[in-house]
mmCIF file of C-alpha atoms and ligand atoms in Angstrom:
data_model
loop_
_atom_site.group_PDB
_atom_site.id
_atom_site.type_symbol
_atom_site.label_atom_id
_atom_site.label_comp_id
_atom_site.label_asym_id
_atom_site.label_seq_id
_atom_site.Cartn_x
_atom_site.Cartn_y
_atom_site.Cartn_z
ATOM 1 C CA MET A 96 -36.733 90.953 -68.256
ATOM 2 C CA LYS A 97 -37.375 91.511 -64.552
ATOM 3 C CA LYS A 98 -40.602 93.540 -63.469
ATOM 4 C CA TYR A 99 -39.698 97.089 -61.712
ATOM 5 C CA SER A 100 -41.617 99.778 -60.222
ATOM 6 C CA LEU A 101 -40.301 103.365 -59.694
ATOM 7 C CA ASN A 102 -40.206 104.924 -56.231
ATOM 8 C CA CYS A 103 -39.518 108.471 -54.933
ATOM 9 C CA SER A 104 -36.149 108.456 -52.968
ATOM 10 C CA ILE A 105 -37.674 111.080 -50.404
ATOM 11 C CA CYS A 106 -41.323 110.374 -49.913
ATOM 12 C CA ASP A 107 -40.921 106.648 -50.830
ATOM 13 C CA ILE A 108 -44.237 106.670 -52.763
ATOM 14 C CA THR A 109 -44.515 104.284 -55.756
ATOM 15 C CA GLN A 110 -45.096 105.925 -59.102
ATOM 16 C CA SER A 111 -47.855 105.050 -61.339
ATOM 17 C CA ASN A 112 -45.939 106.024 -64.203
ATOM 18 C CA ASN A 113 -42.716 103.776 -64.521
ATOM 19 C CA SER A 114 -41.651 104.710 -68.108
ATOM 20 C CA ILE A 115 -38.040 105.294 -69.044
ATOM 21 C CA SER A 116 -38.407 109.290 -69.229
ATOM 22 C CA ASN A 117 -39.951 109.355 -65.695
ATOM 23 C CA ILE A 118 -37.120 110.820 -63.673
ATOM 24 C CA PHE A 119 -38.677 113.198 -60.774
ATOM 25 C CA CYS A 120 -41.474 112.363 -58.346
ATOM 26 C CA ASP A 121 -44.583 114.471 -58.752
ATOM 27 C CA CYS A 122 -44.125 115.370 -55.123
ATOM 28 C CA ASN A 123 -41.371 117.851 -55.840
ATOM 29 C CA ARG A 124 -39.670 118.379 -59.036
ATOM 30 C CA LYS A 125 -36.225 117.763 -57.475
ATOM 31 C CA ALA A 126 -36.792 114.426 -55.843
ATOM 32 C CA LEU A 127 -35.279 111.674 -58.007
ATOM 33 C CA LEU A 128 -36.791 108.162 -58.454
ATOM 34 C CA TYR A 129 -35.111 105.014 -57.711
ATOM 35 C CA CYS A 130 -35.975 101.693 -59.195
ATOM 36 C CA GLU A 131 -37.129 98.522 -57.226
ATOM 37 C CA ASP A 132 -37.134 94.921 -58.529
ATOM 38 C CA ILE A 133 -40.702 93.620 -57.933
ATOM 39 C CA SER A 134 -40.050 90.141 -59.510
ATOM 40 C CA ILE A 135 -39.974 87.320 -56.878
ATOM 41 C CA ASN A 136 -36.600 86.130 -57.767
ATOM 42 C CA ASN A 137 -33.777 88.405 -56.604
ATOM 43 C CA ILE A 138 -31.322 88.039 -59.200
ATOM 44 C CA ASN A 139 -28.563 90.123 -60.771
ATOM 45 C CA PRO A 140 -30.487 92.405 -63.182
ATOM 46 C CA ILE A 141 -27.959 91.976 -66.253
ATOM 47 C CA GLU A 142 -28.214 88.140 -65.862
ATOM 48 C CA SER A 143 -31.908 88.776 -66.108
ATOM 49 C CA ILE A 144 -31.570 90.612 -69.281
ATOM 50 C CA LYS A 145 -29.211 87.932 -70.933
ATOM 51 C CA ASN A 146 -32.036 85.291 -69.927
ATOM 52 C CA SER A 147 -34.959 87.453 -71.496
ATOM 53 C CA LYS A 148 -36.516 86.990 -75.084
ATOM 54 C CA ASN A 149 -35.805 89.885 -77.780
ATOM 55 C CA SER A 150 -33.160 91.516 -75.479
ATOM 56 C CA ILE A 151 -29.956 92.996 -76.340
ATOM 57 C CA SER A 152 -26.685 92.275 -74.664
ATOM 58 C CA LEU A 153 -23.071 92.870 -75.751
ATOM 59 C CA GLY A 154 -21.574 90.637 -72.904
ATOM 60 C CA GLU A 155 -21.582 93.170 -70.125
ATOM 61 C CA GLY A 156 -20.703 92.188 -66.623
ATOM 62 C CA ASN A 157 -18.734 89.317 -65.130
ATOM 63 C CA THR A 158 -15.408 91.406 -65.461
ATOM 64 C CA PRO A 159 -12.024 89.883 -64.097
ATOM 65 C CA LEU A 160 -11.111 90.083 -60.495
ATOM 66 C CA VAL A 161 -7.421 90.308 -59.929
ATOM 67 C CA LYS A 162 -5.379 90.368 -56.804
ATOM 68 C CA LEU A 163 -2.942 93.378 -56.537
ATOM 69 C CA GLU A 164 -0.066 91.468 -55.129
ATOM 70 C CA LYS A 165 2.920 94.084 -55.641
ATOM 71 C CA ILE A 166 0.595 97.111 -54.416
ATOM 72 C CA GLY A 167 -0.789 95.074 -51.521
ATOM 73 C CA GLU A 168 2.696 94.426 -50.367
ATOM 74 C CA LYS A 169 3.873 98.005 -50.878
ATOM 75 C CA LEU A 170 0.763 99.241 -48.870
ATOM 76 C CA GLY A 171 0.989 96.333 -46.449
ATOM 77 C CA LEU A 172 -2.382 94.666 -47.213
ATOM 78 C CA ASP A 173 -2.689 91.185 -47.621
ATOM 79 C CA LYS A 174 -6.014 91.139 -49.468
ATOM 80 C CA LEU A 175 -6.148 93.902 -52.079
ATOM 81 C CA PHE A 176 -8.440 93.226 -55.092
ATOM 82 C CA ALA A 177 -9.104 94.909 -58.356
ATOM 83 C CA LYS A 178 -12.343 94.487 -60.431
ATOM 84 C CA LEU A 179 -11.382 95.409 -63.850
ATOM 85 C CA GLU A 180 -14.438 97.107 -65.127
ATOM 86 C CA PHE A 181 -12.611 98.558 -68.001
ATOM 87 C CA MET A 182 -12.893 94.948 -69.563
ATOM 88 C CA SER A 183 -16.612 95.663 -70.306
ATOM 89 C CA PRO A 184 -17.703 95.786 -73.884
ATOM 90 C CA THR A 185 -17.057 99.451 -74.543
ATOM 91 C CA GLY A 186 -14.277 99.808 -71.933
ATOM 92 C CA SER A 187 -16.017 101.258 -68.904
ATOM 93 C CA PHE A 188 -18.347 100.136 -65.983
ATOM 94 C CA LYS A 189 -21.255 102.207 -67.524
ATOM 95 C CA ASP A 190 -21.916 99.364 -69.711
ATOM 96 C CA ARG A 191 -23.922 97.675 -66.523
ATOM 97 C CA GLY A 192 -26.333 100.544 -66.355
ATOM 98 C CA SER A 193 -26.475 101.104 -70.221
ATOM 99 C CA ALA A 194 -27.683 97.659 -70.813
ATOM 100 C CA LEU A 195 -30.588 97.999 -68.614
ATOM 101 C CA VAL A 196 -31.625 101.392 -69.725
ATOM 102 C CA MET A 197 -31.592 100.436 -73.570
ATOM 103 C CA ASN A 198 -33.563 97.203 -73.007
ATOM 104 C CA ILE A 199 -36.263 99.344 -71.125
ATOM 105 C CA ALA A 200 -35.955 101.736 -74.066
ATOM 106 C CA LYS A 201 -36.419 99.176 -76.634
ATOM 107 C CA LYS A 202 -39.480 97.454 -74.977
ATOM 108 C CA GLU A 203 -40.842 100.876 -74.866
ATOM 109 C CA LYS A 204 -40.312 101.423 -78.495
ATOM 110 C CA VAL A 205 -38.123 104.649 -77.892
ATOM 111 C CA LYS A 206 -36.913 105.659 -81.295
ATOM 112 C CA GLU A 207 -34.353 108.424 -80.387
ATOM 113 C CA PHE A 208 -33.070 109.932 -77.081
ATOM 114 C CA VAL A 209 -30.574 112.690 -75.769
ATOM 115 C CA GLU A 210 -27.904 112.085 -73.317
ATOM 116 C CA ASP A 211 -25.115 113.958 -71.731
ATOM 117 C CA SER A 212 -21.887 112.540 -70.696
ATOM 118 C CA SER A 213 -18.277 113.139 -69.699
ATOM 119 C CA GLY A 214 -17.531 110.460 -72.409
ATOM 120 C CA ASN A 215 -17.568 106.992 -70.945
ATOM 121 C CA ALA A 216 -21.352 106.763 -70.524
ATOM 122 C CA GLY A 217 -22.065 108.422 -73.798
ATOM 123 C CA ALA A 218 -19.843 105.861 -75.487
ATOM 124 C CA SER A 219 -21.604 103.114 -73.626
ATOM 125 C CA LEU A 220 -25.011 104.309 -74.361
ATOM 126 C CA SER A 221 -24.252 104.765 -78.038
ATOM 127 C CA ALA A 222 -23.217 101.193 -78.326
ATOM 128 C CA TYR A 223 -26.116 99.937 -76.808
ATOM 129 C CA ALA A 224 -28.290 102.209 -78.690
ATOM 130 C CA ALA A 225 -26.862 101.098 -81.888
ATOM 131 C CA ALA A 226 -27.628 97.118 -80.971
ATOM 132 C CA ALA A 227 -31.241 98.289 -80.253
ATOM 133 C CA ASN A 228 -31.668 100.375 -83.442
ATOM 134 C CA ILE A 229 -32.202 103.518 -81.458
ATOM 135 C CA LYS A 230 -30.920 107.185 -82.393
ATOM 136 C CA ALA A 231 -28.688 108.548 -79.881
ATOM 137 C CA HIS A 232 -28.018 112.376 -79.421
ATOM 138 C CA ILE A 233 -24.780 112.496 -77.111
ATOM 139 C CA PHE A 234 -23.645 115.893 -75.625
ATOM 140 C CA VAL A 235 -20.046 115.715 -74.531
ATOM 141 C CA PRO A 236 -17.417 118.408 -73.260
ATOM 142 C CA ASP A 237 -15.137 118.995 -76.291
ATOM 143 C CA THR A 238 -12.096 118.465 -73.996
ATOM 144 C CA ALA A 239 -13.392 114.497 -73.924
ATOM 145 C CA GLY A 240 -10.673 111.879 -74.784
ATOM 146 C CA LYS A 241 -10.309 111.527 -78.536
ATOM 147 C CA GLY A 242 -10.982 107.733 -77.911
ATOM 148 C CA LYS A 243 -14.420 108.389 -76.352
ATOM 149 C CA LEU A 244 -15.341 110.720 -78.831
ATOM 150 C CA ASP A 245 -14.417 108.286 -81.800
ATOM 151 C CA GLN A 246 -16.364 105.650 -79.910
ATOM 152 C CA ILE A 247 -19.257 107.760 -79.834
ATOM 153 C CA SER A 248 -19.172 108.660 -83.603
ATOM 154 C CA ILE A 249 -18.626 105.137 -84.878
ATOM 155 C CA PHE A 250 -21.573 103.648 -82.904
ATOM 156 C CA GLY A 251 -23.611 105.847 -85.144
ATOM 157 C CA ALA A 252 -24.631 108.239 -82.526
ATOM 158 C CA GLU A 253 -24.760 112.151 -83.373
ATOM 159 C CA LEU A 254 -21.984 113.760 -81.138
ATOM 160 C CA HIS A 255 -22.550 117.235 -79.999
ATOM 161 C CA LYS A 256 -19.217 118.560 -78.962
ATOM 162 C CA ILE A 257 -19.957 121.503 -76.168
ATOM 163 C CA SER A 258 -17.265 123.848 -74.780
ATOM 164 C CA GLY A 259 -16.748 125.115 -71.294
ATOM 165 C CA PRO A 260 -17.291 123.162 -68.115
ATOM 166 C CA ARG A 261 -19.091 119.682 -68.016
ATOM 167 C CA GLU A 262 -22.513 121.341 -66.916
ATOM 168 C CA ASN A 263 -22.829 123.078 -70.070
ATOM 169 C CA SER A 264 -23.256 119.596 -71.893
ATOM 170 C CA THR A 265 -26.146 119.091 -69.587
ATOM 171 C CA ILE A 266 -27.688 122.542 -70.183
ATOM 172 C CA GLU A 267 -27.489 121.942 -74.094
ATOM 173 C CA ALA A 268 -28.769 118.427 -74.001
ATOM 174 C CA LYS A 269 -31.998 119.426 -71.944
ATOM 175 C CA LYS A 270 -32.199 122.420 -74.398
ATOM 176 C CA PHE A 271 -32.123 120.062 -77.433
ATOM 177 C CA SER A 272 -34.601 117.623 -75.879
ATOM 178 C CA LYS A 273 -36.969 120.199 -75.383
ATOM 179 C CA GLU A 274 -36.698 122.034 -78.641
ATOM 180 C CA ASN A 275 -36.909 118.713 -80.580
ATOM 181 C CA ASP A 276 -39.387 116.803 -78.432
ATOM 182 C CA ILE A 277 -36.682 114.020 -77.864
ATOM 183 C CA PRO A 278 -36.755 112.319 -74.638
ATOM 184 C CA TYR A 279 -33.883 113.390 -72.273
ATOM 185 C CA ILE A 280 -32.504 109.741 -70.901
ATOM 186 C CA SER A 281 -29.800 111.093 -68.539
ATOM 187 C CA HIS A 282 -27.649 108.160 -67.179
ATOM 188 C CA ASN A 283 -26.883 110.352 -64.231
ATOM 189 C CA LEU A 284 -30.609 110.579 -63.515
ATOM 190 C CA SER A 285 -32.190 107.333 -64.803
ATOM 191 C CA PRO A 286 -33.553 105.017 -62.188
ATOM 192 C CA TYR A 287 -32.829 102.082 -64.619
ATOM 193 C CA PHE A 288 -29.279 102.982 -65.138
ATOM 194 C CA SER A 289 -28.556 102.828 -61.359
ATOM 195 C CA GLU A 290 -30.432 99.587 -61.319
ATOM 196 C CA GLY A 291 -28.010 97.913 -63.721
ATOM 197 C CA MET A 292 -25.162 98.987 -61.458
ATOM 198 C CA LYS A 293 -26.544 96.541 -58.972
ATOM 199 C CA SER A 294 -25.059 93.615 -60.953
ATOM 200 C CA PHE A 295 -21.591 94.750 -59.441
ATOM 201 C CA ALA A 296 -22.575 93.802 -55.824
ATOM 202 C CA TYR A 297 -24.121 90.548 -56.942
ATOM 203 C CA GLU A 298 -20.428 89.520 -58.717
ATOM 204 C CA ILE A 299 -18.398 90.700 -56.058
ATOM 205 C CA TYR A 300 -20.437 88.921 -53.459
ATOM 206 C CA ASN A 301 -20.292 85.754 -55.288
ATOM 207 C CA GLU A 302 -16.576 86.283 -55.884
ATOM 208 C CA LEU A 303 -15.062 87.350 -52.493
ATOM 209 C CA LYS A 304 -18.159 86.669 -50.196
ATOM 210 C CA ALA A 305 -16.548 88.920 -47.257
ATOM 211 C CA ILE A 306 -15.345 92.459 -48.433
ATOM 212 C CA ASP A 307 -14.290 94.896 -45.676
ATOM 213 C CA HIS A 308 -13.934 98.066 -47.866
ATOM 214 C CA ILE A 309 -14.436 99.175 -51.455
ATOM 215 C CA ILE A 310 -13.261 102.629 -52.680
ATOM 216 C CA PHE A 311 -14.826 104.245 -55.504
ATOM 217 C CA PRO A 312 -13.423 106.985 -57.740
ATOM 218 C CA THR A 313 -16.797 109.155 -57.346
ATOM 219 C CA GLY A 314 -18.422 111.577 -59.484
ATOM 220 C CA ASN A 315 -22.065 110.895 -59.905
ATOM 221 C CA GLY A 316 -21.834 107.829 -57.724
ATOM 222 C CA SER A 317 -23.811 105.512 -59.847
ATOM 223 C CA LEU A 318 -21.666 102.281 -58.965
ATOM 224 C CA LEU A 319 -21.581 103.416 -55.314
ATOM 225 C CA LEU A 320 -25.315 103.602 -55.302
ATOM 226 C CA GLY A 321 -25.623 100.498 -57.228
ATOM 227 C CA THR A 322 -23.588 98.232 -54.847
ATOM 228 C CA TRP A 323 -25.300 99.817 -51.813
ATOM 229 C CA ARG A 324 -28.696 98.820 -53.085
ATOM 230 C CA GLY A 325 -27.393 95.770 -54.438
ATOM 231 C CA TYR A 326 -26.154 94.731 -51.163
ATOM 232 C CA LYS A 327 -29.015 95.581 -49.488
ATOM 233 C CA ASP A 328 -31.059 93.121 -51.836
ATOM 234 C CA ILE A 329 -28.582 90.259 -51.241
ATOM 235 C CA MET A 330 -28.743 90.811 -47.458
ATOM 236 C CA LYS A 331 -32.648 89.993 -47.665
ATOM 237 C CA SER A 332 -31.900 86.122 -48.378
ATOM 238 C CA ASN A 333 -28.011 86.111 -47.356
ATOM 239 C CA LYS A 334 -26.267 86.527 -44.206
ATOM 240 C CA THR A 335 -23.415 89.040 -45.033
ATOM 241 C CA ASN A 336 -22.133 92.278 -43.868
ATOM 242 C CA LEU A 337 -22.167 95.390 -46.096
ATOM 243 C CA PRO A 338 -18.698 96.458 -46.959
ATOM 244 C CA LYS A 339 -17.619 100.064 -46.048
ATOM 245 C CA LEU A 340 -18.181 102.355 -49.291
ATOM 246 C CA HIS A 341 -15.560 104.830 -49.525
ATOM 247 C CA VAL A 342 -15.499 108.054 -51.836
ATOM 248 C CA ALA A 343 -12.424 109.294 -53.368
ATOM 249 C CA GLN A 344 -12.433 112.525 -55.351
ATOM 250 C CA SER A 345 -10.199 114.964 -56.762
ATOM 251 C CA LYS A 346 -8.973 117.644 -54.387
ATOM 252 C CA ASN A 347 -10.216 120.227 -57.005
ATOM 253 C CA ILE A 348 -13.684 118.785 -57.617
ATOM 254 C CA GLU A 349 -14.877 117.407 -54.173
ATOM 255 C CA PRO A 350 -18.477 118.161 -53.458
ATOM 256 C CA ILE A 351 -19.181 114.710 -51.688
ATOM 257 C CA VAL A 352 -15.811 114.508 -49.996
ATOM 258 C CA ALA A 353 -16.527 118.047 -48.507
ATOM 259 C CA LYS A 354 -20.023 117.260 -47.705
ATOM 260 C CA LEU A 355 -18.804 113.970 -45.912
ATOM 261 C CA ASN A 356 -16.496 116.149 -43.657
ATOM 262 C CA ASN A 357 -18.728 118.842 -43.155
ATOM 263 C CA LYS A 358 -16.523 121.381 -45.071
ATOM 264 C CA LYS A 359 -17.710 124.117 -47.210
ATOM 265 C CA TRP A 360 -17.031 123.639 -50.825
ATOM 266 C CA GLU A 361 -17.677 125.969 -53.920
ATOM 267 C CA PHE A 362 -17.180 125.143 -57.647
ATOM 268 C CA ASP A 363 -14.207 127.239 -58.932
ATOM 269 C CA VAL A 364 -14.166 127.091 -62.769
ATOM 270 C CA ASP A 365 -10.368 127.855 -62.743
ATOM 271 C CA LYS A 366 -9.632 124.671 -60.682
ATOM 272 C CA LYS A 367 -8.863 121.922 -63.016
ATOM 273 C CA THR A 368 -8.428 118.221 -62.601
ATOM 274 C CA LEU A 369 -7.074 115.254 -64.720
ATOM 275 C CA ALA A 370 -10.102 113.015 -63.246
ATOM 276 C CA SER A 371 -12.354 113.896 -66.141
ATOM 277 C CA GLY A 372 -14.685 110.740 -65.173
ATOM 278 C CA ILE A 373 -15.358 112.351 -61.636
ATOM 279 C CA SER A 374 -15.243 116.041 -62.475
ATOM 280 C CA VAL A 375 -19.006 116.484 -61.312
ATOM 281 C CA SER A 376 -19.467 119.679 -59.186
ATOM 282 C CA ASN A 377 -23.005 119.106 -58.513
ATOM 283 C CA PRO A 378 -24.068 115.446 -58.376
ATOM 284 C CA PRO A 379 -27.914 115.075 -58.392
ATOM 285 C CA ARG A 380 -27.921 111.877 -56.113
ATOM 286 C CA ILE A 381 -25.637 113.500 -53.453
ATOM 287 C CA ASP A 382 -28.011 112.802 -50.595
ATOM 288 C CA GLU A 383 -28.494 109.560 -51.373
ATOM 289 C CA ILE A 384 -24.399 108.975 -51.700
ATOM 290 C CA ILE A 385 -24.005 110.624 -48.412
ATOM 291 C CA GLN A 386 -26.570 108.144 -46.713
ATOM 292 C CA ALA A 387 -24.947 105.221 -48.448
ATOM 293 C CA VAL A 388 -21.674 106.193 -47.120
ATOM 294 C CA GLU A 389 -22.392 107.266 -43.680
ATOM 295 C CA SER A 390 -24.632 104.119 -43.185
ATOM 296 C CA THR A 391 -21.724 101.831 -44.088
ATOM 297 C CA LYS A 392 -19.433 103.910 -41.947
ATOM 298 C CA GLY A 393 -17.279 104.721 -45.130
ATOM 299 C CA GLU A 394 -15.164 107.853 -45.427
ATOM 300 C CA GLY A 395 -14.531 110.693 -48.085
ATOM 301 C CA VAL A 396 -10.987 111.301 -49.248
ATOM 302 C CA SER A 397 -9.700 113.682 -51.832
ATOM 303 C CA CYS A 398 -6.342 113.538 -53.492
ATOM 304 C CA THR A 399 -4.347 115.709 -55.854
ATOM 305 C CA ASP A 400 -3.773 114.993 -59.486
ATOM 306 C CA GLU A 401 0.008 114.724 -58.803
ATOM 307 C CA GLU A 402 -0.670 112.042 -56.225
ATOM 308 C CA ALA A 403 -2.896 110.118 -58.536
ATOM 309 C CA ILE A 404 -0.392 110.377 -61.481
ATOM 310 C CA ILE A 405 2.277 108.321 -59.438
ATOM 311 C CA TRP A 406 -0.328 105.881 -58.735
ATOM 312 C CA HIS A 407 -1.604 105.476 -62.097
ATOM 313 C CA ASP A 408 2.038 104.919 -63.165
ATOM 314 C CA ILE A 409 2.741 102.272 -60.491
ATOM 315 C CA LEU A 410 -0.481 100.525 -61.391
ATOM 316 C CA ALA A 411 0.777 100.045 -64.999
ATOM 317 C CA LYS A 412 4.199 99.471 -64.347
ATOM 318 C CA GLU A 413 3.897 97.067 -61.449
ATOM 319 C CA GLU A 414 0.642 95.356 -61.774
ATOM 320 C CA GLY A 415 0.292 95.792 -65.727
ATOM 321 C CA ILE A 416 -3.046 97.647 -65.534
ATOM 322 C CA PHE A 417 -3.499 100.565 -67.943
ATOM 323 C CA SER A 418 -6.423 102.557 -66.344
ATOM 324 C CA GLU A 419 -7.906 105.890 -66.679
ATOM 325 C CA ILE A 420 -6.286 108.592 -64.388
ATOM 326 C CA THR A 421 -9.674 108.843 -62.691
ATOM 327 C CA CYS A 422 -9.526 105.302 -61.458
ATOM 328 C CA ALA A 423 -6.295 106.197 -60.046
ATOM 329 C CA PHE A 424 -7.335 108.585 -57.419
ATOM 330 C CA VAL A 425 -8.389 105.426 -55.372
ATOM 331 C CA PHE A 426 -4.884 104.666 -54.595
ATOM 332 C CA PRO A 427 -3.824 107.757 -52.492
ATOM 333 C CA ALA A 428 -7.178 107.556 -50.720
ATOM 334 C CA LEU A 429 -6.396 103.847 -49.780
ATOM 335 C CA LYS A 430 -2.880 105.071 -48.717
ATOM 336 C CA LYS A 431 -4.722 107.862 -46.546
ATOM 337 C CA LEU A 432 -7.262 105.435 -44.905
ATOM 338 C CA ILE A 433 -4.296 102.971 -44.122
ATOM 339 C CA LYS A 434 -2.309 105.626 -42.299
ATOM 340 C CA ASP A 435 -5.484 106.973 -40.483
ATOM 341 C CA LYS A 436 -6.150 103.284 -39.303
ATOM 342 C CA LYS A 437 -9.387 103.024 -41.099
ATOM 343 C CA ILE A 438 -8.263 100.199 -42.941
ATOM 344 C CA LYS A 439 -6.166 97.188 -41.455
ATOM 345 C CA LYS A 440 -3.637 94.728 -42.668
ATOM 346 C CA ASP A 441 -5.995 92.007 -42.616
ATOM 347 C CA ASP A 442 -8.956 93.611 -44.250
ATOM 348 C CA THR A 443 -10.311 92.698 -47.574
ATOM 349 C CA VAL A 444 -10.160 95.874 -49.916
ATOM 350 C CA LEU A 445 -11.868 96.148 -53.465
ATOM 351 C CA LEU A 446 -10.914 98.631 -56.070
ATOM 352 C CA PRO A 447 -12.965 99.075 -59.139
ATOM 353 C CA ILE A 448 -11.025 100.015 -61.954
ATOM 354 C CA THR A 449 -13.735 101.747 -64.130
ATOM 355 C CA GLY A 450 -12.231 102.835 -67.208
ATOM 356 C CA SER A 451 -9.691 102.133 -69.784
ATOM 357 C CA GLY A 452 -6.131 104.068 -70.363
ATOM 358 C CA LEU A 453 -6.651 103.419 -73.994
ATOM 359 C CA LYS A 454 -9.339 106.023 -74.469
ATOM 360 C CA GLU A 455 -7.181 108.743 -72.932
ATOM 361 C CA PRO A 456 -3.905 110.279 -74.390
ATOM 362 C CA ILE A 457 -1.208 109.763 -72.165
ATOM 363 C CA LEU A 458 0.559 112.790 -70.476
HETATM 364 ZN ZN1 ZN B 571 -41.727 112.232 -53.838
#
């Protein structure tokens, strides 16, 4: 496996402790760490796992890339592509991050850990924990899709269903970790999880070379940040442009879109959305996300559930792709960006389809 160092995302100081449970810089309890590859060869982090001794892999990465002919035609785009991230071992893009986190945990001889998730990350980490023979305690909202809850259980993880908003699962997970002295390895905070997401950039760069725009359904922004960092690595040794990285959110939970557009936004417990995978009211890496989007001249667009449902249906009925509702928020965002002339007919546009419709009940 590659060698990594952990750095502070604010003061840029390299940490002396790069263990799996180190998340915050000493300078300031709120500064999150990021992971930097310090090996000589700059290669895809998940390919590096597959080539290492004693490592675990479930075949993550290398998801299919397909052209969306009919939707492209409908929107007047010649080059519209979807990367089918739901064709990952546990049915979501989270496997890219989980593979790296659980391999580092195994190397550090971690026996047990605590994690909180809206569902997909919990299912993904549970699978890799099973393969690594590590006990997982997963805290999820009790409203998570049955498919996701079943997945967590079948992999042998201890499932803690928590009522109330998504934040409650985080609060309970941290409490449990402290009371039982079991490390809290949050995928939202872990620098290693984010590092695994870089693999997405390596793949799309190899597949498409020049990409003008990527629109991400964004909650905690791990895929967006991984893509940004991955591209910065790729650009060290290749001449390529950074695609514009755009954020799509639900109108009811839009902290990132609001910040990008200098709008005031406050969490309202009564405003619900079907976009369970991106219902994050307080993303811990929001400042890094803003930096990534602004530095690539990307945009933030929010859409209603009604708009997303229409596109969820079009994606299934016209392209044969059954996604989570969460992923469908990128389509009305794309439509708006075309209308506003931010995306042009000849541009190459990529949409990650991050999660499977099979895990969610149909409306
Ligand atoms: Zn710091």
